[in-house]
XYZ file of C-alpha atoms in Angstrom:
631
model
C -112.223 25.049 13.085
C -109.446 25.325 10.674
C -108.024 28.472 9.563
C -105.232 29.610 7.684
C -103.509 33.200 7.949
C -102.468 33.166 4.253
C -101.359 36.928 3.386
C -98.366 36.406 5.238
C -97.158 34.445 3.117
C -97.311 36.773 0.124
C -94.568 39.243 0.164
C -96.594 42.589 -1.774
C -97.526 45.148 0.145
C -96.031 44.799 4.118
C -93.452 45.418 6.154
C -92.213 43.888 9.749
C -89.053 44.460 12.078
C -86.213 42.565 11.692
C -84.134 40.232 13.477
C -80.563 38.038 13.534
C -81.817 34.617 12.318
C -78.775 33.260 14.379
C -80.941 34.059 17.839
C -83.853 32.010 17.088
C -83.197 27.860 17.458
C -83.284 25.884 14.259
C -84.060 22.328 13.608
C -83.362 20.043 11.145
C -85.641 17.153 12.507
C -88.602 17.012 14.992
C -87.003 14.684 17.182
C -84.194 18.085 18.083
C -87.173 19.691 18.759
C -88.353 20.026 22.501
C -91.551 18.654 23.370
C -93.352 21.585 24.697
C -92.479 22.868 21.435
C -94.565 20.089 19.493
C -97.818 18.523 19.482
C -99.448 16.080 22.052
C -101.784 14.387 19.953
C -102.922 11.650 22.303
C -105.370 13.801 24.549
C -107.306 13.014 21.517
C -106.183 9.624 21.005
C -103.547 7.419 22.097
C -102.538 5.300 19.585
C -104.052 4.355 15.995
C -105.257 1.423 17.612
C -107.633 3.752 19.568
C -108.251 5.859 16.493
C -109.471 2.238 14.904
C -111.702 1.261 17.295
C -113.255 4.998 17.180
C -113.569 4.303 13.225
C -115.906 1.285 13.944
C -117.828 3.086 16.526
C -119.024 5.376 14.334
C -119.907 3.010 12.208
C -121.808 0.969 14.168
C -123.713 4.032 15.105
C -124.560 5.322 11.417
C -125.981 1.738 11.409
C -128.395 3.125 13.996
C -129.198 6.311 12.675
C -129.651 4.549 9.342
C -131.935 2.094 10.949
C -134.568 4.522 11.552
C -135.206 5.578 8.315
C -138.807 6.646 8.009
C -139.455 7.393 11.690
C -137.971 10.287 12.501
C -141.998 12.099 11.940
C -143.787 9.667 13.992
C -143.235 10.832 17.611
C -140.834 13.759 19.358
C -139.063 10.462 21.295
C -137.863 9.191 17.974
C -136.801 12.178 16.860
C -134.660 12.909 20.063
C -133.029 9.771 19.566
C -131.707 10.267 16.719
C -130.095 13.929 17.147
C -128.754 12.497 20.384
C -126.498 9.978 17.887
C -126.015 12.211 15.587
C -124.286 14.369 18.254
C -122.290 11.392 19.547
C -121.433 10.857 16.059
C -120.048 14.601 15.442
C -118.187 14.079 18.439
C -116.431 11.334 17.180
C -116.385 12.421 13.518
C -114.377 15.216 14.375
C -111.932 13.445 17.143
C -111.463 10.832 13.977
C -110.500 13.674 11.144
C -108.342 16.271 13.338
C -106.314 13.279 14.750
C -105.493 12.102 11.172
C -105.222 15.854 10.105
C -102.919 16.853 12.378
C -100.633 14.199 11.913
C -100.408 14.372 8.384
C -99.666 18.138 9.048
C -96.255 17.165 11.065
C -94.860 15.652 8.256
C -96.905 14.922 5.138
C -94.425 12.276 3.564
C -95.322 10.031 6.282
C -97.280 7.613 4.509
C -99.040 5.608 7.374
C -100.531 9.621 8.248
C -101.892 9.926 4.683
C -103.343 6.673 4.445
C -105.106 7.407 7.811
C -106.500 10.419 6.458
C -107.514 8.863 3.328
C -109.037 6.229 5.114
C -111.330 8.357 6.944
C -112.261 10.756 3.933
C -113.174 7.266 2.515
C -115.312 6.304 5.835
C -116.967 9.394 6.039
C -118.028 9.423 2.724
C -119.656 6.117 2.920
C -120.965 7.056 6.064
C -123.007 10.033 4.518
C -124.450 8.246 2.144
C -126.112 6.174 4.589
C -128.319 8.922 6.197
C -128.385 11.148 3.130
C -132.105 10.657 3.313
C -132.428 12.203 6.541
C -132.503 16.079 5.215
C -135.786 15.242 3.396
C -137.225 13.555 5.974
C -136.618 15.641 8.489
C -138.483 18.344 6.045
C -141.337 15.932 5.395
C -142.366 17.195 9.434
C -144.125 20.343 9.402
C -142.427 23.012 10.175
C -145.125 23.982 13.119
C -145.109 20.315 13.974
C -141.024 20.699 14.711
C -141.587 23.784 16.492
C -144.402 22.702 19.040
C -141.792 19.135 19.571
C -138.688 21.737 20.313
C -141.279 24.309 23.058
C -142.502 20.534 24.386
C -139.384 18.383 24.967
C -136.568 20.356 26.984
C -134.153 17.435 25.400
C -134.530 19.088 21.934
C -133.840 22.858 23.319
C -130.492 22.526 22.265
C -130.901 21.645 19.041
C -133.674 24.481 18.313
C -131.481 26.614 15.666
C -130.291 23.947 13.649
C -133.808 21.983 13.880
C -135.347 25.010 12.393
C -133.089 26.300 10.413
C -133.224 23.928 7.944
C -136.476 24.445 6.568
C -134.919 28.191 5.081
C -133.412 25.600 2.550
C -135.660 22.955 2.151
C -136.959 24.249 -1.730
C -132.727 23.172 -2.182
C -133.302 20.038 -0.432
C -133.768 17.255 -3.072
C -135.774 13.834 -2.422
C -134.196 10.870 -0.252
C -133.382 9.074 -3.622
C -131.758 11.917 -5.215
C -129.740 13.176 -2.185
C -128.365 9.772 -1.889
C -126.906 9.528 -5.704
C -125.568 12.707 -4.942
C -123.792 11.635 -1.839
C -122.062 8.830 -4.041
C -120.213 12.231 -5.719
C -119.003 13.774 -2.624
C -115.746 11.686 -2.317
C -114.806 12.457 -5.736
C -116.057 15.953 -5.711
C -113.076 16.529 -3.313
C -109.569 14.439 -5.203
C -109.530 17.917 -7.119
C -108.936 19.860 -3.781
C -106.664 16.845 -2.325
C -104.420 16.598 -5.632
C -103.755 19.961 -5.413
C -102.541 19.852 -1.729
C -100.274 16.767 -2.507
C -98.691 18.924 -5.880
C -98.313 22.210 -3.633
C -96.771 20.614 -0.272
C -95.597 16.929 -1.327
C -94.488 16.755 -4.424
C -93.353 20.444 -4.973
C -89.723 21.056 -5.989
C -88.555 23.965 -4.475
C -85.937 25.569 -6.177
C -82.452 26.959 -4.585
C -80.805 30.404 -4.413
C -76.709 31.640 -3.702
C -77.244 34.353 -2.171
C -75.250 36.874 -2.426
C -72.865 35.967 1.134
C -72.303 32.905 -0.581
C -75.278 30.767 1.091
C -77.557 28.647 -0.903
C -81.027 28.531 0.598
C -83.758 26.203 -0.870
C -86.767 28.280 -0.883
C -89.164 27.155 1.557
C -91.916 28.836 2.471
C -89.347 29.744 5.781
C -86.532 30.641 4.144
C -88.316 32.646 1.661
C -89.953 34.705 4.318
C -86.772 35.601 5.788
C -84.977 36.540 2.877
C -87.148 38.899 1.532
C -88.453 40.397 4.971
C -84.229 40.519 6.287
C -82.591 40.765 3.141
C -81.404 44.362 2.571
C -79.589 43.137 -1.081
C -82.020 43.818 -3.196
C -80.842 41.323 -5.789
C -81.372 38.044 -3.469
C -84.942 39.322 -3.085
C -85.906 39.340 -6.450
C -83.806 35.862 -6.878
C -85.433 34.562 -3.916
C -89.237 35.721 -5.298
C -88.620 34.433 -8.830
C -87.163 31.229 -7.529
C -90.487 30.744 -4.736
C -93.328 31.480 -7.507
C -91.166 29.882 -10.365
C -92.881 26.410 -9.723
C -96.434 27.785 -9.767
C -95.604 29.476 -13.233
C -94.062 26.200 -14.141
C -97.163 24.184 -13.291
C -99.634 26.543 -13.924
C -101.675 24.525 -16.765
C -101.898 22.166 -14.277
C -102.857 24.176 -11.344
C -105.238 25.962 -13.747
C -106.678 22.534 -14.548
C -107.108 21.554 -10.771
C -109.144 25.020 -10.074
C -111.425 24.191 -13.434
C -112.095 20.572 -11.590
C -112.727 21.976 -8.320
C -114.891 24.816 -10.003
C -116.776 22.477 -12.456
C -117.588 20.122 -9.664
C -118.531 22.865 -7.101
C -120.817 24.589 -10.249
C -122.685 21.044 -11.148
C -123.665 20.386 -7.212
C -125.528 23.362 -6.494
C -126.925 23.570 -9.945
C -128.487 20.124 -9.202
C -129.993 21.743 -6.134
C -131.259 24.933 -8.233
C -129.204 27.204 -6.836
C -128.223 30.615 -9.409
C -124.849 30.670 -8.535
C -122.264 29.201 -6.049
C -122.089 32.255 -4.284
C -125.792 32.087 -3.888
C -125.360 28.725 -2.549
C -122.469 30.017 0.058
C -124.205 32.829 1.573
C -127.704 31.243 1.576
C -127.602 28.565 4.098
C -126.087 31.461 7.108
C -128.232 34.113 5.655
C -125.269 36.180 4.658
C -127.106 38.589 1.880
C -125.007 38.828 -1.414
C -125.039 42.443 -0.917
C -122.475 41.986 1.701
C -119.891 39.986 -0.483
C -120.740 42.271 -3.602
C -120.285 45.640 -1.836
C -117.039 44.570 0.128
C -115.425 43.681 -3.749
C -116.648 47.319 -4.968
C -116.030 49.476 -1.496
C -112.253 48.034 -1.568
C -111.557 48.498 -5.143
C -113.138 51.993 -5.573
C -111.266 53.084 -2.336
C -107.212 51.941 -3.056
C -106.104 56.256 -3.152
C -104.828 55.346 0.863
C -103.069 52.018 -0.449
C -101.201 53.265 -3.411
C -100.118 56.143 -1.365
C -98.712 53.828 1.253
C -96.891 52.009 -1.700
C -95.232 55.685 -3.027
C -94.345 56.223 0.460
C -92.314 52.776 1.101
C -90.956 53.597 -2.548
C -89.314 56.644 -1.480
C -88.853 55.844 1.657
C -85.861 52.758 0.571
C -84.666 55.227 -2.107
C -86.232 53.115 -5.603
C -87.320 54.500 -8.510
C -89.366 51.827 -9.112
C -91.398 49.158 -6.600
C -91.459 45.627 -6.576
C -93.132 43.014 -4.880
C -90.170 41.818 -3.154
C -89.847 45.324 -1.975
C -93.006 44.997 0.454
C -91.588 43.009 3.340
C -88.028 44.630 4.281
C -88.210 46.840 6.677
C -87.746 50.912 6.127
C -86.479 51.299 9.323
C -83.151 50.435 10.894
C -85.360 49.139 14.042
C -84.436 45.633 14.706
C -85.399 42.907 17.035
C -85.999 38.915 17.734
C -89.023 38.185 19.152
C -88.088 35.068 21.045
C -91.247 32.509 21.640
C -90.699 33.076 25.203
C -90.990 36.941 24.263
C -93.854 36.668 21.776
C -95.755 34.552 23.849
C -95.640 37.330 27.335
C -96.641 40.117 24.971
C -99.358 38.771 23.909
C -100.933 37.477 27.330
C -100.455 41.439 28.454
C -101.741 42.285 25.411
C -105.242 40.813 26.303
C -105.887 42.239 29.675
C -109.091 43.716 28.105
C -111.006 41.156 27.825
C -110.324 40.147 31.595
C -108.238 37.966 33.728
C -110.573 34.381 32.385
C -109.374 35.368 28.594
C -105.421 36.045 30.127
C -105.918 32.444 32.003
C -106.880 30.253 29.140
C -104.402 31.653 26.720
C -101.972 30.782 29.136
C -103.197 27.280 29.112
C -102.334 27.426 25.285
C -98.490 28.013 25.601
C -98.632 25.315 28.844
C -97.256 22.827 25.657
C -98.386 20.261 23.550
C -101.266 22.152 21.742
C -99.231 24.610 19.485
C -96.577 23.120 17.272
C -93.897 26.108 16.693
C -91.026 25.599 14.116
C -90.587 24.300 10.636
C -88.876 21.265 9.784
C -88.920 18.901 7.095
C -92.327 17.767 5.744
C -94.517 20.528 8.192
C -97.253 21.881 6.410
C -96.225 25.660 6.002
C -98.488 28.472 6.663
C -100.106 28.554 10.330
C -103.842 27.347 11.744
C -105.786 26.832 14.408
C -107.729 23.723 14.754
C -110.604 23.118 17.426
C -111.723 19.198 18.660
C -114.619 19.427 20.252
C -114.161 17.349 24.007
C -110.223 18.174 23.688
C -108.924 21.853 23.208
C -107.970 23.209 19.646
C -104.219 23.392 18.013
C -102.436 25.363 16.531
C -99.950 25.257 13.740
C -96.941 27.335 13.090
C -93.850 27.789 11.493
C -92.279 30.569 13.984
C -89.350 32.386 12.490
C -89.003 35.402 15.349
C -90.285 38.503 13.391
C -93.059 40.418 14.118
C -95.351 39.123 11.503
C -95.232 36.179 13.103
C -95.375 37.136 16.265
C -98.738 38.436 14.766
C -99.951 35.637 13.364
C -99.082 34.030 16.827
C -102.056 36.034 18.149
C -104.022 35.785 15.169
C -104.607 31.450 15.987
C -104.858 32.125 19.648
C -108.123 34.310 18.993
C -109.224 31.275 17.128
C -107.922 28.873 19.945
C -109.719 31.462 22.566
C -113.154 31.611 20.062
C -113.104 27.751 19.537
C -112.292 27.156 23.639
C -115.288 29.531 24.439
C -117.519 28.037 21.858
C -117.040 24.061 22.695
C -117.427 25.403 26.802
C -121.317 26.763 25.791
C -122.269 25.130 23.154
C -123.269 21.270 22.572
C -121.248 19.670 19.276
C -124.251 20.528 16.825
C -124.044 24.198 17.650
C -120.600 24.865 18.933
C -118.913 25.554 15.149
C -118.910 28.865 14.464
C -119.617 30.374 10.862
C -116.275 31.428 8.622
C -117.879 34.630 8.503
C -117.314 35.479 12.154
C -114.430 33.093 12.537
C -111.557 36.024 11.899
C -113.643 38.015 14.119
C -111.558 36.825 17.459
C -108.188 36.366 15.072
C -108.574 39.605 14.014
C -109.419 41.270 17.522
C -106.523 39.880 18.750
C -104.308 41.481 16.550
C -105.688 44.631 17.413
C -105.062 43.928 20.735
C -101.263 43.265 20.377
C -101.184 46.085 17.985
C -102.233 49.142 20.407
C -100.437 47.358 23.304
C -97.075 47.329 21.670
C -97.894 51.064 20.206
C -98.483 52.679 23.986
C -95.508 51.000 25.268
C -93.005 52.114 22.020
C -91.342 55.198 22.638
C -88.416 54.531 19.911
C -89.720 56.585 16.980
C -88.376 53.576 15.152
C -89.743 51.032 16.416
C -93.041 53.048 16.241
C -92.617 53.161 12.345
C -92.194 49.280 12.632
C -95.769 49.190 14.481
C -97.585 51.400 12.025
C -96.171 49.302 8.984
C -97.008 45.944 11.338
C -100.628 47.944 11.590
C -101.421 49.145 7.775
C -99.734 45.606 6.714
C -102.863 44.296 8.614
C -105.104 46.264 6.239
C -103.406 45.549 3.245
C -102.888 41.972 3.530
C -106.370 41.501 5.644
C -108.494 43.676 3.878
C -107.161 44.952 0.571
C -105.606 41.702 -0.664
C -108.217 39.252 0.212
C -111.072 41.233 -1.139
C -108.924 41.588 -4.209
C -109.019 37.518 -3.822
C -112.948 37.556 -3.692
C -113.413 39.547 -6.614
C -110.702 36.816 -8.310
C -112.836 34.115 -7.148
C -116.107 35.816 -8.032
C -115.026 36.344 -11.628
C -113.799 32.606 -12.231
C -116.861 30.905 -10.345
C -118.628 33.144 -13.038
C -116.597 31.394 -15.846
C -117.551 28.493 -15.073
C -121.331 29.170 -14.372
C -121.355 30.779 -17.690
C -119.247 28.109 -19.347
C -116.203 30.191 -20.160
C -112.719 28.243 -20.366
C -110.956 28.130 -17.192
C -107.084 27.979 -18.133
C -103.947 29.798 -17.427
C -104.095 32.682 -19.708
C -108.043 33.028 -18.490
C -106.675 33.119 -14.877
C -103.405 34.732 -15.316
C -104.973 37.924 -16.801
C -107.832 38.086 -14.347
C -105.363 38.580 -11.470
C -103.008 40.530 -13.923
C -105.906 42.758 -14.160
C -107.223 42.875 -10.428
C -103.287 43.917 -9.643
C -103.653 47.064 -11.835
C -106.855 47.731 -10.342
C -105.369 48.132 -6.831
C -101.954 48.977 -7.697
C -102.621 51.452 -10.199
C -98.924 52.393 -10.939
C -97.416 52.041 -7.921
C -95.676 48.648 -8.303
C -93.880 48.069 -11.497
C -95.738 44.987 -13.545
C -94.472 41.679 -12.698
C -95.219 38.386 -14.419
C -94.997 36.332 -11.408
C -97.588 38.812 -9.740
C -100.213 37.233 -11.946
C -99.678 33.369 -10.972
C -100.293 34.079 -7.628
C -103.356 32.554 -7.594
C -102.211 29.023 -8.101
C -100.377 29.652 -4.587
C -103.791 30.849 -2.534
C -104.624 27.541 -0.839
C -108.058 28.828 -0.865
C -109.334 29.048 -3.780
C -108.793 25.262 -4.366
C -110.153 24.437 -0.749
C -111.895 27.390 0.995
C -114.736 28.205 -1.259
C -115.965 31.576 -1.146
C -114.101 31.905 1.990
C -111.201 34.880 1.949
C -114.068 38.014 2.128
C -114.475 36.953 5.788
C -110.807 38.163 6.396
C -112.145 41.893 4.801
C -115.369 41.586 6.734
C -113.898 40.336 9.664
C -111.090 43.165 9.808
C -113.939 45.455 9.718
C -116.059 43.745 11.994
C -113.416 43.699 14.796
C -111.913 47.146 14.125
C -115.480 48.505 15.137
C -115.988 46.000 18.251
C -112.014 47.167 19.157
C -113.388 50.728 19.501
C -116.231 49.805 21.896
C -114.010 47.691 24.243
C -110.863 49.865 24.318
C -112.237 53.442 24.213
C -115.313 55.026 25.817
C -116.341 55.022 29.150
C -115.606 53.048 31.759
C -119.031 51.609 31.771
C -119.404 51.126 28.218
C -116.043 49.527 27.337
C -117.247 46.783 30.399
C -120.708 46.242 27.904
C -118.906 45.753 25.554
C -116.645 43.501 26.694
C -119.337 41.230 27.717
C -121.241 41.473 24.415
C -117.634 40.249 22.883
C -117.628 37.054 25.395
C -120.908 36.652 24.476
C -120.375 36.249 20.743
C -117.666 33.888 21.296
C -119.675 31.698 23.383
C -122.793 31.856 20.842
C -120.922 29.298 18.995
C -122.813 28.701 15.578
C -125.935 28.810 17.700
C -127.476 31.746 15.326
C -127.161 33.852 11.903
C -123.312 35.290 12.062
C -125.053 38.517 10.819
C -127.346 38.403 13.989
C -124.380 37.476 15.995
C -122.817 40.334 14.897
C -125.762 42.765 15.321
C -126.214 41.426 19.069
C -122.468 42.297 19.745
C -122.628 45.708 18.185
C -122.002 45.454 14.126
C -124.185 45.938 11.509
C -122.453 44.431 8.376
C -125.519 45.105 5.957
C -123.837 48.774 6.833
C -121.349 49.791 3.965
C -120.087 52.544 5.922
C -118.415 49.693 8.387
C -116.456 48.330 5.090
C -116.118 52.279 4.101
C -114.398 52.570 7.416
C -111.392 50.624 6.867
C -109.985 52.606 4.077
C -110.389 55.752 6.153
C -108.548 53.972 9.095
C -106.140 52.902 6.419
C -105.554 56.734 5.305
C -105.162 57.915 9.035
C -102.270 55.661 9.550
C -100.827 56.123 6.557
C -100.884 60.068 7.371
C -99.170 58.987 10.774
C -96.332 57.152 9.360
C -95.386 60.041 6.804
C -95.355 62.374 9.777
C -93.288 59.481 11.870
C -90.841 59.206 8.804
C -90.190 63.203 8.256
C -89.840 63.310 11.594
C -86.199 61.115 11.333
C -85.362 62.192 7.658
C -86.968 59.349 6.125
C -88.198 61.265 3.535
């Protein structure tokens, strides 16, 4: 499962503790770097020469699945045959992408990596097209037919959910001739998303900055983070903001051209299908109501009182007039540490001693080395994920710089690693992958867990000023700023349904206008503020994916309350319920999941709860700053 913690990388509304950028190791290459510090790629495969020979065995068994095209109805024997390749297939499938994936994230200039991973886009694609008449055969069986096969043959049990799930969508299913011209488009349905990675990682010119102690930084995702989190000159954060959007502003026709593509070609598949919308088509196949996505957009926007307060109290609290958004990382305390990796990585196992000594032991198997890849060099993809292969154990990606942010985000991908581990243990391949919309979930808990861990053993009122701005930053960036990024997406999507121009002034003055909605007054207009979106990975490649960080945050924040308060007895039923939803895999509805584990998300007063969480804390960190003469 990929994943991507993106608000960290967007310097609005947060703060973290500092450190000395001397104590943390830097590298200039990978080859400086350590090895239990990097990737070990070849649990999944050895060499490319294995990854070839896994390329034609999947071939060879499409061929097999393809030859039983217009059998799959005759007898429950045939049909059991062909799920069984299909999950040797997936098994391969996704062995075959991650290992190409993750090498190309290492260094994406290396040009045997990016041929590999063109190469088996390219495979794939063909590969689909081959059994793209399997969806409407499989609904040419009755649906009681399938259902008295599945109770009969114990070799189908596993495959119950997704057997039967399909017919919610068969009315979108089209017929075998149709679905297989419109597998000839899914190849170039995706360049859009693909050009857009190549302009934003490989081809990118980042610009430099002289700062003002006389060192010129080029501004790398890294080195952008640090100066405006560290940087107490407030001159070198504005130079170093300017210079990190300045080629999104300079490309944005371009970038605006890429999202119109992606858009367009996202719009004209589901409106073969009939769907009314995209979002329609998102929600429908996991039975995520639109209510949910609609209500999150209007609860957060209607509710920002707590967040612009937050905003006046940072404001006052470093002595400006006005606020900026390269105001909303530095710290407004003197409270400064390094989180070393050795560091990060302890707190974080303690941290977790909630959910039992099983969860402590296979995190620990995580930082054993050679599944999470921890500093930036040359090349890296930026940003930070977790990947799962199914048969292996997931990765993780990061670009560890030491401060607590990252430290965070450190915990963030091992609740991923953790869901994805639990998941691939209890689940066969065709229901081990867990919806996006409970995929934060685990992220998200984890966080929590770090959060009230570090809070109970603080007793520097400093460093507890730190934690709350670490804790409402989560809000902000989780909750606040990605549903700000749903409505964004919402409103284009609608452009293009509606056939409205999609260009840079278009998108410019959506976000422009989403900024003031939040915002309000409370940080000074910006015109850099408004390009943002040609820097949110997700809206080229996510679709209708960032409201699962809002729903998600809320999700977790009421599961956190059942495990870590109550009673004895009910914080150990809760605990288990937890487990349990992490080992449900994508084996039913995320809503359901949700339900079973103690959430109702068709609730509004669970999104309603964040802002009032959000306006506790904020209320504690006034008192916390008064209390030293902050303000």
């Amino acid at each position: 499962m990929k994943t991507y913690r993106l608000f960290l990388m967007i310097p609005l509304l947060w703060s973290c503790i500092g450190f000395a950028q001397d104590d943390l190791p830097t590298f200039t290459s990978r080859e400086e770097i350590p090895e239990k510090y990097k990737w070990d790629l070849t649990p999944i495969y050895k060499d490319w020469k294995h990854w070839e020979q896994d390329v034609e065995n999947i071939k060879s068994i499409y061929t097999q699945m393809a030859s039983m095209e217009g059998t799959l109805g005759t007898n429950p024997q045939n049909l059991i045959d062909f799920v069984n390749l299909e999950e040797q297939a997936g098994k391969i499938g996704i062995k075959l992408f991650c290992y190409a994936y993750l090498f190309r994230s290492m260094d994406s200039r290396n040009p045997e990596a990016n041929n590999r991973y063109q190469e088996i886009n390219g495979v794939m694609s063909e590969l689909s097209t081959k059994v793209s008449w399997v969806s409407p055969e499989m609904l040419s069986i009755p649906e009681e037919q399938m259902l008295k096969w599945v109770d009969e043959n114990k070799e189908l049990e596993p495959f119950r959910f997704g057997l039967t799930r399909m017919y919610r969508t068969q009315k979108y299913v089209l017929d075998t001739d149709t679905e297989r011209i419109l597998s000839y488009f899914s190849l170039p349905l995706s360049t859009a998303g693909n050009i857009y990675t190549e302009l934003s990682t490989s081809d990118i010119k980042r610009q430099e900055v002289t700062l003002s102690d006389g060192r010129t930084l080029s501004m790398t995702p890294g080195n952008y983070s640090q100066v405006v989190t560290f940087s107490k000159n407030r001159e070198d954060r504005k130079a170093a903001y300017e210079a990190f959007f300045q080629p999104y502003m300079d490309y944005e026709n371009t970038y605006a051209a890429i999202l119109n593509a992606v858009y367009q070609g996202d719009w004209a598949s589901v409106k073969a299908r009939g769907y009314n919308s995209y979002l329609q088509a998102s929600l429908y196949y996991n039975d995520i109501p639109e209510e949910v996505y609609l209500n999150l957009i209007e609860t957060a926007k209607t509710n920002t009182q707590p967040l612009r307060r937050y905003i006046d109290i940072r404001r006052k609290a470093l002595g400006y007039d006005e606020y900026h958004p390269w105001d909303g990382s530095v710290s407004i305390t003197e409270f400064e540490k390094v989180y070393s990796w050795d560091e990060a990585s302890s707190l974080i196992i303690e941290a977790v001693e909630p959910l039992g000594k099983a969860y402590q032991d296979e995190l620990k198997k995580c930082f054993a080395g050679g599944r999470i890849d921890v500093y930036e060099t040359p090349g890296k993809e930026g940003g930070a994920y977790s990947m799962g292969v199914y048969g292996v154990h997931p990765y993780i990606l990061m670009n560890y710089n030491g401060t607590m942010n990252h430290m965070f985000t450190l915990a963030h991908e091992l609740g991923h690693n953790l869901h994805s581990i639990h998941s691939s243990q209890s689940q066969p391949h065709n229901s081990h992958r867990y919806s996006t919309f409970v995929a934060e979930v685990a992220s998200i808990f984890n966080e929590h867990l770090l959060l009230d861990y570090m809070l109970k053993q603080s007793k520097d009122p400093n460093e507890r000023i730190a934690l709350l701005n670490q804790a409402i930053g989560n809000i902000v960036g989780t909750f606040y700023r990605q549903s700000l990024f749903a409505d964004f997406e919402l409103q284009v999507r609608t452009r293009a349904e509606e056939g409205q121009p999609i260009n840079a002034p278009a998108l410019n003055g959506i976000m422009a206008e989403l900024n003031k909605t939040y915002n309000g007054d409370a940080v000074a207009h910006n015109e850099f503020a408004s390009r943002t979106w040609a820097y949110v990975m997700h809206f080229f490649q996510l679709k209708y994916y960032v409201y699962q960080y809002a729903t998600s945050y809320a999700a977790s924040a009421h599961l956190f309350d059942q495990i870590v308060h109550g009673s004895k007895r009910e914080r150990k039923a809760a605990t288990e319920k937890y487990i349990e939803l992490l080992r449900s895999g994508g084996s039913d509805f995320p809503i359901n999941q949700l339900k079973k584990a103690g959430v109702d998300m068709t609730n509004p007063e669970v999104i309603k709860s964040v802002s009032r969480r959000l306006d506790q804390l904020v209320e504690q960190l006034e008192k916390e700053l008064k209390a030293i003469n902050k303000l």
